[in-house]
Amino acid sequence: DLKQNYINKKYKNQISSDILEYINIISPSNYTIVKNSILNLITKCDLTINSESLFVDILYPIAIEQTKYQPLYAKLFKDLDKYYNKKDKIKSIIRTQLMKFCKSNFKKIKICIDNINSIVNDINFIAELINVQMVSKKVGLQCLNHLLSRFNQYNDDEKLKNKNEEKYLYLQCFIN
């Protein structure tokens, strides 16, 4: 059993590494090739790995950090979601995992001055997911409301406003 756990962990690390490798080379010009490579990789994975969840766990944080590629990452989530809906004719595993990750991530985000960029990036990515219809407007707005209600409770508005006026105003627009 210990040996099997070791093998599974090693396999999971290899799959993670492969997914990261593909994500790091994605661009508009090679999107289809990379998407198909990721699909093949996820499809070949042993079911004990839960590769769909692993994919979300890897891609979501990258999508938050690399704002330039957020439209591409949102499209990738959508295309993988379509694939699983077609293949399994069940509620998408990718969409479910994505919503679980968002919920968990929003609970963990510390609302403070140092995290304002991350909060804005999260908002932008949720907007991209809504834009490609990966999540419905209703679900996307619920996610945003959850995050922004926490931001609105932040008690040091003046520090936050002075630190980054533009992003502060951006967040205030969402809240009001």
Tab-separated table of N, CA and C in Angstrom:
chain	number	residue	atom	x	y	z
A	1	ASP	N	0.832	-1.199	0.000
A	1	ASP	CA	0.000	0.000	0.000
A	1	ASP	C	0.880	1.268	0.000
A	2	LEU	N	1.928	1.248	0.785
A	2	LEU	CA	2.855	2.382	0.829
A	2	LEU	C	3.546	2.552	-0.519
A	3	LYS	N	3.905	1.413	-1.116
A	3	LYS	CA	4.548	1.453	-2.422
A	3	LYS	C	3.592	2.027	-3.476
A	4	GLN	N	2.325	1.624	-3.428
A	4	GLN	CA	1.317	2.130	-4.375
A	4	GLN	C	1.111	3.634	-4.192
A	5	ASN	N	1.080	4.102	-2.944
A	5	ASN	CA	0.954	5.543	-2.677
A	5	ASN	C	2.133	6.311	-3.249
A	6	TYR	N	3.317	5.743	-3.104
A	6	TYR	CA	4.524	6.370	-3.658
A	6	TYR	C	4.434	6.456	-5.186
A	7	ILE	N	4.009	5.364	-5.799
A	7	ILE	CA	3.872	5.331	-7.266
A	7	ILE	C	2.836	6.352	-7.725
A	8	ASN	N	1.694	6.407	-7.026
A	8	ASN	CA	0.646	7.373	-7.371
A	8	ASN	C	1.144	8.810	-7.228
A	9	LYS	N	1.886	9.065	-6.160
A	9	LYS	CA	2.411	10.415	-5.941
A	9	LYS	C	3.418	10.784	-7.035
A	10	LYS	N	4.287	9.852	-7.368
A	10	LYS	CA	5.271	10.090	-8.419
A	10	LYS	C	4.572	10.326	-9.757
A	11	TYR	N	3.550	9.540	-10.051
A	11	TYR	CA	2.777	9.674	-11.280
A	11	TYR	C	2.063	11.033	-11.307
A	12	LYS	N	1.481	11.394	-10.189
A	12	LYS	CA	0.785	12.684	-10.071
A	12	LYS	C	1.763	13.837	-10.302
A	13	ASN	N	2.955	13.743	-9.736
A	13	ASN	CA	3.974	14.781	-9.941
A	13	ASN	C	4.378	14.886	-11.403
A	14	GLN	N	4.472	13.751	-12.082
A	14	GLN	CA	4.823	13.754	-13.502
A	14	GLN	C	3.710	14.394	-14.332
A	15	ILE	N	2.463	14.048	-14.022
A	15	ILE	CA	1.319	14.628	-14.737
A	15	ILE	C	1.284	16.136	-14.499
A	16	SER	N	1.499	16.555	-13.256
A	16	SER	CA	1.536	17.994	-12.934
A	16	SER	C	2.603	18.699	-13.742
A	17	SER	N	3.757	18.096	-13.798
A	17	SER	CA	4.873	18.665	-14.550
A	17	SER	C	4.528	18.782	-16.034
A	18	ASP	N	3.900	17.751	-16.580
A	18	ASP	CA	3.513	17.767	-17.995
A	18	ASP	C	2.469	18.851	-18.274
A	19	ILE	N	1.477	18.960	-17.399
A	19	ILE	CA	0.451	19.997	-17.564
A	19	ILE	C	1.092	21.380	-17.524
A	20	LEU	N	1.974	21.593	-16.562
A	20	LEU	CA	2.669	22.889	-16.464
A	20	LEU	C	3.476	23.191	-17.717
A	21	GLU	N	4.110	22.181	-18.242
A	21	GLU	CA	4.902	22.355	-19.459
A	21	GLU	C	4.024	22.846	-20.614
A	22	TYR	N	2.865	22.249	-20.758
A	22	TYR	CA	1.939	22.671	-21.822
A	22	TYR	C	1.404	24.081	-21.568
A	23	ILE	N	1.048	24.354	-20.327
A	23	ILE	CA	0.494	25.679	-20.004
A	23	ILE	C	1.529	26.769	-20.257
A	24	ASN	N	2.781	26.463	-19.986
A	24	ASN	CA	3.840	27.466	-20.162
A	24	ASN	C	4.118	27.813	-21.620
A	25	ILE	N	3.681	26.983	-22.543
A	25	ILE	CA	3.946	27.286	-23.958
A	25	ILE	C	2.696	27.726	-24.717
A	26	ILE	N	1.567	27.807	-24.028
A	26	ILE	CA	0.321	28.133	-24.722
A	26	ILE	C	0.341	29.577	-25.238
A	27	SER	N	-0.192	29.733	-26.429
A	27	SER	CA	-0.329	31.059	-27.036
A	27	SER	C	-1.498	30.979	-28.017
A	28	PRO	N	-1.975	32.121	-28.495
A	28	PRO	CA	-3.081	32.067	-29.464
A	28	PRO	C	-2.732	31.244	-30.716
A	29	SER	N	-1.481	31.284	-31.130
A	29	SER	CA	-1.105	30.580	-32.363
A	29	SER	C	-1.000	29.059	-32.200
A	30	ASN	N	-0.704	28.575	-30.984
A	30	ASN	CA	-0.583	27.123	-30.808
A	30	ASN	C	-1.669	26.570	-29.875
A	31	TYR	N	-2.699	27.351	-29.659
A	31	TYR	CA	-3.746	26.994	-28.695
A	31	TYR	C	-4.331	25.596	-28.949
A	32	THR	N	-4.731	25.323	-30.163
A	32	THR	CA	-5.388	24.047	-30.470
A	32	THR	C	-4.463	22.867	-30.204
A	33	ILE	N	-3.227	22.984	-30.582
A	33	ILE	CA	-2.255	21.906	-30.360
A	33	ILE	C	-2.068	21.652	-28.866
A	34	VAL	N	-1.888	22.730	-28.100
A	34	VAL	CA	-1.686	22.593	-26.646
A	34	VAL	C	-2.945	22.044	-25.984
A	35	LYS	N	-4.103	22.564	-26.372
A	35	LYS	CA	-5.371	22.075	-25.810
A	35	LYS	C	-5.512	20.574	-26.050
A	36	ASN	N	-5.259	20.123	-27.262
A	36	ASN	CA	-5.371	18.693	-27.582
A	36	ASN	C	-4.348	17.858	-26.815
A	37	SER	N	-3.163	18.403	-26.630
A	37	SER	CA	-2.132	17.690	-25.850
A	37	SER	C	-2.562	17.536	-24.393
A	38	ILE	N	-3.145	18.590	-23.835
A	38	ILE	CA	-3.620	18.519	-22.445
A	38	ILE	C	-4.777	17.531	-22.348
A	39	LEU	N	-5.687	17.579	-23.311
A	39	LEU	CA	-6.802	16.619	-23.329
A	39	LEU	C	-6.296	15.180	-23.385
A	40	ASN	N	-5.333	14.933	-24.247
A	40	ASN	CA	-4.754	13.582	-24.346
A	40	ASN	C	-4.120	13.164	-23.034
A	41	LEU	N	-3.419	14.072	-22.425
A	41	LEU	CA	-2.756	13.782	-21.155
A	41	LEU	C	-3.778	13.452	-20.070
A	42	ILE	N	-4.797	14.281	-19.951
A	42	ILE	CA	-5.817	14.062	-18.926
A	42	ILE	C	-6.575	12.762	-19.196
A	43	THR	N	-6.858	12.493	-20.452
A	43	THR	CA	-7.591	11.277	-20.824
A	43	THR	C	-6.792	10.017	-20.511
A	44	LYS	N	-5.481	10.074	-20.696
A	44	LYS	CA	-4.627	8.905	-20.445
A	44	LYS	C	-4.388	8.639	-18.967
A	45	CYS	N	-4.625	9.633	-18.135
A	45	CYS	CA	-4.316	9.500	-16.705
A	45	CYS	C	-5.132	8.408	-16.044
A	46	ASP	N	-4.506	7.815	-15.074
A	46	ASP	CA	-5.187	6.844	-14.225
A	46	ASP	C	-6.270	7.592	-13.442
A	47	LEU	N	-7.452	6.997	-13.332
A	47	LEU	CA	-8.566	7.668	-12.667
A	47	LEU	C	-8.296	7.948	-11.189
A	48	THR	N	-7.401	7.212	-10.572
A	48	THR	CA	-7.107	7.445	-9.154
A	48	THR	C	-6.417	8.785	-8.944
A	49	ILE	N	-5.887	9.351	-10.000
A	49	ILE	CA	-5.177	10.631	-9.891
A	49	ILE	C	-6.142	11.798	-9.814
A	50	ASN	N	-7.346	11.664	-10.361
A	50	ASN	CA	-8.302	12.765	-10.447
A	50	ASN	C	-7.661	13.926	-11.221
A	51	SER	N	-7.303	13.659	-12.448
A	51	SER	CA	-6.560	14.603	-13.275
A	51	SER	C	-7.315	15.896	-13.535
A	52	GLU	N	-8.657	15.833	-13.564
A	52	GLU	CA	-9.433	17.049	-13.795
A	52	GLU	C	-9.229	18.036	-12.654
A	53	SER	N	-9.265	17.519	-11.440
A	53	SER	CA	-9.031	18.354	-10.271
A	53	SER	C	-7.605	18.883	-10.262
A	54	LEU	N	-6.681	18.024	-10.607
A	54	LEU	CA	-5.274	18.413	-10.671
A	54	LEU	C	-5.079	19.543	-11.675
A	55	PHE	N	-5.739	19.433	-12.825
A	55	PHE	CA	-5.654	20.464	-13.858
A	55	PHE	C	-6.144	21.811	-13.313
A	56	VAL	N	-7.281	21.816	-12.642
A	56	VAL	CA	-7.829	23.052	-12.071
A	56	VAL	C	-6.883	23.601	-11.009
A	57	ASP	N	-6.379	22.736	-10.144
A	57	ASP	CA	-5.462	23.162	-9.083
A	57	ASP	C	-4.198	23.808	-9.645
A	58	ILE	N	-3.776	23.360	-10.807
A	58	ILE	CA	-2.569	23.917	-11.428
A	58	ILE	C	-2.889	25.192	-12.198
A	59	LEU	N	-3.934	25.148	-13.026
A	59	LEU	CA	-4.189	26.270	-13.934
A	59	LEU	C	-4.769	27.507	-13.258
A	60	TYR	N	-5.662	27.337	-12.291
A	60	TYR	CA	-6.318	28.504	-11.694
A	60	TYR	C	-5.312	29.506	-11.109
A	61	PRO	N	-4.381	29.065	-10.269
A	61	PRO	CA	-3.413	30.039	-9.725
A	61	PRO	C	-2.567	30.715	-10.808
A	62	ILE	N	-2.252	29.972	-11.852
A	62	ILE	CA	-1.484	30.551	-12.952
A	62	ILE	C	-2.324	31.600	-13.668
A	63	ALA	N	-3.594	31.290	-13.873
A	63	ALA	CA	-4.494	32.238	-14.546
A	63	ALA	C	-4.640	33.529	-13.748
A	64	ILE	N	-4.611	33.434	-12.445
A	64	ILE	CA	-4.724	34.629	-11.600
A	64	ILE	C	-3.469	35.481	-11.713
A	65	GLU	N	-2.329	34.850	-11.782
A	65	GLU	CA	-1.061	35.574	-11.848
A	65	GLU	C	-0.756	36.125	-13.239
A	66	GLN	N	-1.074	35.376	-14.268
A	66	GLN	CA	-0.731	35.763	-15.634
A	66	GLN	C	-1.947	36.367	-16.329
A	67	THR	N	-2.249	37.596	-15.966
A	67	THR	CA	-3.475	38.245	-16.435
A	67	THR	C	-3.519	38.403	-17.953
A	68	LYS	N	-2.381	38.518	-18.569
A	68	LYS	CA	-2.320	38.676	-20.027
A	68	LYS	C	-2.962	37.485	-20.743
A	69	TYR	N	-2.862	36.312	-20.147
A	69	TYR	CA	-3.360	35.089	-20.772
A	69	TYR	C	-4.713	34.632	-20.214
A	70	GLN	N	-5.335	35.423	-19.369
A	70	GLN	CA	-6.607	35.013	-18.777
A	70	GLN	C	-7.673	34.645	-19.810
A	71	PRO	N	-7.834	35.387	-20.909
A	71	PRO	CA	-8.836	34.969	-21.899
A	71	PRO	C	-8.534	33.584	-22.485
A	72	LEU	N	-7.271	33.297	-22.693
A	72	LEU	CA	-6.863	31.997	-23.230
A	72	LEU	C	-7.106	30.883	-22.210
A	73	TYR	N	-6.780	31.154	-20.943
A	73	TYR	CA	-6.996	30.158	-19.898
A	73	TYR	C	-8.492	29.899	-19.686
A	74	ALA	N	-9.298	30.948	-19.744
A	74	ALA	CA	-10.748	30.782	-19.603
A	74	ALA	C	-11.280	29.921	-20.755
A	75	LYS	N	-10.784	30.182	-21.954
A	75	LYS	CA	-11.186	29.402	-23.129
A	75	LYS	C	-10.754	27.936	-22.964
A	76	LEU	N	-9.585	27.718	-22.414
A	76	LEU	CA	-9.099	26.357	-22.184
A	76	LEU	C	-10.010	25.619	-21.198
A	77	PHE	N	-10.383	26.290	-20.118
A	77	PHE	CA	-11.327	25.685	-19.172
A	77	PHE	C	-12.629	25.334	-19.894
A	78	LYS	N	-13.122	26.259	-20.692
A	78	LYS	CA	-14.384	26.050	-21.407
A	78	LYS	C	-14.282	24.867	-22.378
A	79	ASP	N	-13.205	24.807	-23.136
A	79	ASP	CA	-13.048	23.722	-24.110
A	79	ASP	C	-12.920	22.360	-23.432
A	80	LEU	N	-12.205	22.297	-22.325
A	80	LEU	CA	-12.090	21.026	-21.594
A	80	LEU	C	-13.444	20.640	-20.994
A	81	ASP	N	-14.173	21.644	-20.545
A	81	ASP	CA	-15.515	21.420	-20.008
A	81	ASP	C	-16.419	20.830	-21.089
A	82	LYS	N	-16.366	21.397	-22.291
A	82	LYS	CA	-17.167	20.894	-23.424
A	82	LYS	C	-16.818	19.441	-23.728
A	83	TYR	N	-15.538	19.155	-23.714
A	83	TYR	CA	-15.073	17.791	-23.999
A	83	TYR	C	-15.668	16.794	-23.001
A	84	TYR	N	-15.601	17.128	-21.720
A	84	TYR	CA	-16.116	16.207	-20.701
A	84	TYR	C	-17.633	16.102	-20.744
A	85	ASN	N	-18.309	17.209	-21.051
A	85	ASN	CA	-19.771	17.143	-21.179
A	85	ASN	C	-20.175	16.228	-22.318
A	86	LYS	N	-19.469	16.316	-23.434
A	86	LYS	CA	-19.763	15.495	-24.607
A	86	LYS	C	-19.431	14.033	-24.341
A	87	LYS	N	-18.270	13.805	-23.731
A	87	LYS	CA	-17.763	12.447	-23.514
A	87	LYS	C	-18.605	11.688	-22.485
A	88	ASP	N	-18.858	12.310	-21.347
A	88	ASP	CA	-19.500	11.605	-20.234
A	88	ASP	C	-21.000	11.862	-20.127
A	89	LYS	N	-21.477	12.873	-20.842
A	89	LYS	CA	-22.887	13.260	-20.779
A	89	LYS	C	-23.358	13.435	-19.331
A	90	ILE	N	-22.455	13.967	-18.527
A	90	ILE	CA	-22.773	14.273	-17.132
A	90	ILE	C	-22.317	15.692	-16.849
A	91	LYS	N	-22.716	16.181	-15.699
A	91	LYS	CA	-22.265	17.508	-15.299
A	91	LYS	C	-20.742	17.530	-15.301
A	92	SER	N	-20.191	18.544	-15.864
A	92	SER	CA	-18.748	18.593	-16.062
A	92	SER	C	-17.950	18.531	-14.769
A	93	ILE	N	-16.975	17.671	-14.788
A	93	ILE	CA	-16.057	17.537	-13.666
A	93	ILE	C	-15.198	18.802	-13.562
A	94	ILE	N	-14.780	19.328	-14.704
A	94	ILE	CA	-13.931	20.528	-14.719
A	94	ILE	C	-14.673	21.704	-14.072
A	95	ARG	N	-15.917	21.932	-14.481
A	95	ARG	CA	-16.702	23.047	-13.946
A	95	ARG	C	-16.899	22.898	-12.431
A	96	THR	N	-17.215	21.691	-12.004
A	96	THR	CA	-17.420	21.431	-10.578
A	96	THR	C	-16.135	21.695	-9.793
A	97	GLN	N	-15.029	21.183	-10.304
A	97	GLN	CA	-13.743	21.390	-9.634
A	97	GLN	C	-13.361	22.871	-9.618
A	98	LEU	N	-13.643	23.567	-10.694
A	98	LEU	CA	-13.337	24.996	-10.784
A	98	LEU	C	-14.114	25.784	-9.735
A	99	MET	N	-15.391	25.494	-9.588
A	99	MET	CA	-16.209	26.207	-8.603
A	99	MET	C	-15.757	25.887	-7.179
A	100	LYS	N	-15.385	24.630	-6.925
A	100	LYS	CA	-14.862	24.264	-5.599
A	100	LYS	C	-13.572	25.038	-5.308
A	101	PHE	N	-12.717	25.125	-6.315
A	101	PHE	CA	-11.442	25.823	-6.139
A	101	PHE	C	-11.670	27.309	-5.874
A	102	CYS	N	-12.559	27.927	-6.658
A	102	CYS	CA	-12.864	29.353	-6.462
A	102	CYS	C	-13.360	29.603	-5.043
A	103	LYS	N	-14.314	28.791	-4.620
A	103	LYS	CA	-14.895	28.956	-3.284
A	103	LYS	C	-13.820	28.840	-2.203
A	104	SER	N	-12.999	27.829	-2.324
A	104	SER	CA	-11.923	27.614	-1.359
A	104	SER	C	-10.910	28.763	-1.399
A	105	ASN	N	-10.558	29.178	-2.596
A	105	ASN	CA	-9.590	30.264	-2.764
A	105	ASN	C	-10.110	31.568	-2.169
A	106	PHE	N	-11.380	31.880	-2.409
A	106	PHE	CA	-11.958	33.124	-1.907
A	106	PHE	C	-12.008	33.135	-0.382
A	107	LYS	N	-12.212	31.973	0.215
A	107	LYS	CA	-12.231	31.906	1.682
A	107	LYS	C	-10.839	32.150	2.261
A	108	LYS	N	-9.813	31.725	1.500
A	108	LYS	CA	-8.435	31.844	1.997
A	108	LYS	C	-7.817	33.216	1.771
A	109	ILE	N	-8.322	33.954	0.794
A	109	ILE	CA	-7.704	35.241	0.469
A	109	ILE	C	-7.789	36.171	1.667
A	110	LYS	N	-6.652	36.664	2.039
A	110	LYS	CA	-6.604	37.644	3.119
A	110	LYS	C	-6.860	39.017	2.498
A	111	ILE	N	-7.893	39.670	2.977
A	111	ILE	CA	-8.241	40.980	2.433
A	111	ILE	C	-7.341	42.016	3.110
A	112	CYS	N	-6.347	42.458	2.364
A	112	CYS	CA	-5.425	43.462	2.884
A	112	CYS	C	-4.766	44.187	1.725
A	113	ILE	N	-4.033	45.193	2.053
A	113	ILE	CA	-3.380	46.038	1.056
A	113	ILE	C	-2.504	45.219	0.122
A	114	ASP	N	-1.739	44.305	0.674
A	114	ASP	CA	-0.784	43.541	-0.130
A	114	ASP	C	-1.453	42.606	-1.144
A	115	ASN	N	-2.704	42.287	-0.925
A	115	ASN	CA	-3.394	41.345	-1.809
A	115	ASN	C	-4.333	42.003	-2.811
A	116	ILE	N	-4.315	43.311	-2.911
A	116	ILE	CA	-5.262	43.982	-3.801
A	116	ILE	C	-5.076	43.534	-5.257
A	117	ASN	N	-3.834	43.327	-5.692
A	117	ASN	CA	-3.611	42.861	-7.072
A	117	ASN	C	-4.224	41.484	-7.292
A	118	SER	N	-4.042	40.610	-6.338
A	118	SER	CA	-4.597	39.265	-6.447
A	118	SER	C	-6.127	39.305	-6.493
A	119	ILE	N	-6.714	40.171	-5.689
A	119	ILE	CA	-8.179	40.294	-5.663
A	119	ILE	C	-8.687	40.790	-7.018
A	120	VAL	N	-8.049	41.801	-7.560
A	120	VAL	CA	-8.439	42.335	-8.869
A	120	VAL	C	-8.240	41.274	-9.955
A	121	ASN	N	-7.143	40.526	-9.874
A	121	ASN	CA	-6.899	39.465	-10.853
A	121	ASN	C	-7.962	38.375	-10.776
A	122	ASP	N	-8.382	38.028	-9.549
A	122	ASP	CA	-9.458	37.059	-9.371
A	122	ASP	C	-10.741	37.560	-10.028
A	123	ILE	N	-11.061	38.814	-9.788
A	123	ILE	CA	-12.269	39.406	-10.368
A	123	ILE	C	-12.203	39.362	-11.895
A	124	ASN	N	-11.061	39.736	-12.439
A	124	ASN	CA	-10.909	39.722	-13.894
A	124	ASN	C	-11.055	38.320	-14.469
A	125	PHE	N	-10.492	37.330	-13.771
A	125	PHE	CA	-10.586	35.968	-14.291
A	125	PHE	C	-12.019	35.443	-14.228
A	126	ILE	N	-12.718	35.737	-13.146
A	126	ILE	CA	-14.132	35.340	-13.061
A	126	ILE	C	-14.907	35.994	-14.210
A	127	ALA	N	-14.597	37.253	-14.501
A	127	ALA	CA	-15.256	37.944	-15.622
A	127	ALA	C	-14.947	37.234	-16.948
A	128	GLU	N	-13.713	36.776	-17.114
A	128	GLU	CA	-13.352	36.032	-18.332
A	128	GLU	C	-14.125	34.712	-18.417
A	129	LEU	N	-14.283	34.033	-17.279
A	129	LEU	CA	-15.039	32.774	-17.261
A	129	LEU	C	-16.510	33.025	-17.618
A	130	ILE	N	-17.048	34.147	-17.155
A	130	ILE	CA	-18.418	34.525	-17.524
A	130	ILE	C	-18.468	34.833	-19.020
A	131	ASN	N	-17.473	35.561	-19.499
A	131	ASN	CA	-17.417	35.971	-20.899
A	131	ASN	C	-17.428	34.786	-21.870
A	132	VAL	N	-16.698	33.716	-21.530
A	132	VAL	CA	-16.669	32.529	-22.412
A	132	VAL	C	-17.788	31.541	-22.063
A	133	GLN	N	-18.646	31.946	-21.148
A	133	GLN	CA	-19.789	31.143	-20.700
A	133	GLN	C	-19.368	29.824	-20.047
A	134	MET	N	-18.230	29.882	-19.365
A	134	MET	CA	-17.799	28.732	-18.576
A	134	MET	C	-18.624	28.667	-17.298
A	135	VAL	N	-18.931	29.827	-16.757
A	135	VAL	CA	-19.844	29.924	-15.621
A	135	VAL	C	-20.955	30.896	-16.013
A	136	SER	N	-22.111	30.674	-15.477
A	136	SER	CA	-23.228	31.566	-15.786
A	136	SER	C	-23.003	32.906	-15.089
A	137	LYS	N	-23.696	33.916	-15.570
A	137	LYS	CA	-23.589	35.235	-14.932
A	137	LYS	C	-24.003	35.144	-13.471
A	138	LYS	N	-25.067	34.385	-13.209
A	138	LYS	CA	-25.570	34.250	-11.839
A	138	LYS	C	-24.501	33.667	-10.908
A	139	VAL	N	-23.880	32.565	-11.340
A	139	VAL	CA	-22.851	31.908	-10.515
A	139	VAL	C	-21.623	32.806	-10.395
A	140	GLY	N	-21.197	33.409	-11.502
A	140	GLY	CA	-20.053	34.319	-11.479
A	140	GLY	C	-20.272	35.493	-10.541
A	141	LEU	N	-21.462	36.068	-10.598
A	141	LEU	CA	-21.764	37.204	-9.718
A	141	LEU	C	-21.845	36.777	-8.259
A	142	GLN	N	-22.310	35.565	-8.014
A	142	GLN	CA	-22.312	35.057	-6.632
A	142	GLN	C	-20.877	34.940	-6.113
A	143	CYS	N	-19.989	34.430	-6.954
A	143	CYS	CA	-18.573	34.333	-6.575
A	143	CYS	C	-18.010	35.723	-6.273
A	144	LEU	N	-18.277	36.635	-7.173
A	144	LEU	CA	-17.762	38.000	-6.995
A	144	LEU	C	-18.351	38.657	-5.752
A	145	ASN	N	-19.647	38.468	-5.536
A	145	ASN	CA	-20.273	39.048	-4.338
A	145	ASN	C	-19.650	38.506	-3.072
A	146	HIS	N	-19.363	37.210	-3.072
A	146	HIS	CA	-18.733	36.597	-1.894
A	146	HIS	C	-17.363	37.242	-1.627
A	147	LEU	N	-16.580	37.367	-2.660
A	147	LEU	CA	-15.253	37.959	-2.517
A	147	LEU	C	-15.344	39.433	-2.132
A	148	LEU	N	-16.211	40.155	-2.821
A	148	LEU	CA	-16.296	41.602	-2.586
A	148	LEU	C	-16.951	41.955	-1.256
A	149	SER	N	-17.823	41.096	-0.755
A	149	SER	CA	-18.406	41.369	0.563
A	149	SER	C	-17.317	41.320	1.631
A	150	ARG	N	-16.357	40.445	1.438
A	150	ARG	CA	-15.227	40.386	2.369
A	150	ARG	C	-14.363	41.635	2.230
A	151	PHE	N	-14.167	42.075	0.997
A	151	PHE	CA	-13.384	43.289	0.764
A	151	PHE	C	-14.071	44.492	1.388
A	152	ASN	N	-15.374	44.550	1.252
A	152	ASN	CA	-16.144	45.687	1.762
A	152	ASN	C	-16.052	45.788	3.287
A	153	GLN	N	-15.790	44.664	3.944
A	153	GLN	CA	-15.673	44.656	5.403
A	153	GLN	C	-14.284	45.082	5.877
A	154	TYR	N	-13.374	45.220	4.932
A	154	TYR	CA	-12.010	45.608	5.272
A	154	TYR	C	-12.055	46.972	5.946
A	155	ASN	N	-11.447	47.112	7.100
A	155	ASN	CA	-11.633	48.315	7.900
A	155	ASN	C	-10.581	49.396	7.688
A	156	ASP	N	-9.672	49.201	6.776
A	156	ASP	CA	-8.620	50.187	6.598
A	156	ASP	C	-8.682	50.779	5.188
A	157	ASP	N	-9.875	51.255	4.813
A	157	ASP	CA	-10.101	51.780	3.468
A	157	ASP	C	-9.098	52.849	3.060
A	158	GLU	N	-8.773	53.714	3.976
A	158	GLU	CA	-7.894	54.842	3.620
A	158	GLU	C	-6.503	54.357	3.218
A	159	LYS	N	-5.947	53.415	3.965
A	159	LYS	CA	-4.643	52.836	3.611
A	159	LYS	C	-4.705	52.176	2.246
A	160	LEU	N	-5.774	51.424	2.037
A	160	LEU	CA	-5.946	50.723	0.779
A	160	LEU	C	-6.091	51.709	-0.374
A	161	LYS	N	-6.869	52.724	-0.156
A	161	LYS	CA	-7.100	53.728	-1.201
A	161	LYS	C	-5.801	54.436	-1.564
A	162	ASN	N	-5.025	54.793	-0.571
A	162	ASN	CA	-3.767	55.502	-0.817
A	162	ASN	C	-2.720	54.610	-1.476
A	163	LYS	N	-2.752	53.332	-1.169
A	163	LYS	CA	-1.764	52.401	-1.711
A	163	LYS	C	-1.914	52.245	-3.223
A	164	ASN	N	-3.145	52.125	-3.674
A	164	ASN	CA	-3.360	51.889	-5.094
A	164	ASN	C	-4.739	52.422	-5.488
A	165	GLU	N	-4.807	53.677	-5.721
A	165	GLU	CA	-6.064	54.389	-5.993
A	165	GLU	C	-6.869	53.759	-7.139
A	166	GLU	N	-6.198	53.445	-8.225
A	166	GLU	CA	-6.902	52.921	-9.402
A	166	GLU	C	-7.590	51.588	-9.095
A	167	LYS	N	-6.883	50.671	-8.465
A	167	LYS	CA	-7.473	49.365	-8.164
A	167	LYS	C	-8.514	49.475	-7.054
A	168	TYR	N	-8.306	50.386	-6.134
A	168	TYR	CA	-9.290	50.617	-5.083
A	168	TYR	C	-10.614	51.065	-5.712
A	169	LEU	N	-10.537	52.021	-6.630
A	169	LEU	CA	-11.739	52.525	-7.289
A	169	LEU	C	-12.403	51.430	-8.128
A	170	TYR	N	-11.593	50.606	-8.758
A	170	TYR	CA	-12.088	49.479	-9.546
A	170	TYR	C	-12.918	48.553	-8.660
A	171	LEU	N	-12.399	48.229	-7.493
A	171	LEU	CA	-13.117	47.359	-6.565
A	171	LEU	C	-14.373	48.028	-6.044
A	172	GLN	N	-14.293	49.320	-5.760
A	172	GLN	CA	-15.455	50.050	-5.273
A	172	GLN	C	-16.599	50.050	-6.307
A	173	CYS	N	-16.237	50.106	-7.586
A	173	CYS	CA	-17.249	50.053	-8.640
A	173	CYS	C	-18.021	48.735	-8.582
A	174	PHE	N	-17.339	47.648	-8.318
A	174	PHE	CA	-17.988	46.350	-8.224
A	174	PHE	C	-18.890	46.279	-7.001
A	175	ILE	N	-18.420	46.855	-5.913
A	175	ILE	CA	-19.163	46.775	-4.650
A	175	ILE	C	-20.447	47.588	-4.730
A	176	ASN	N	-20.349	48.765	-5.308
A	176	ASN	CA	-21.506	49.667	-5.348
A	176	ASN	C	-22.288	49.497	-6.581
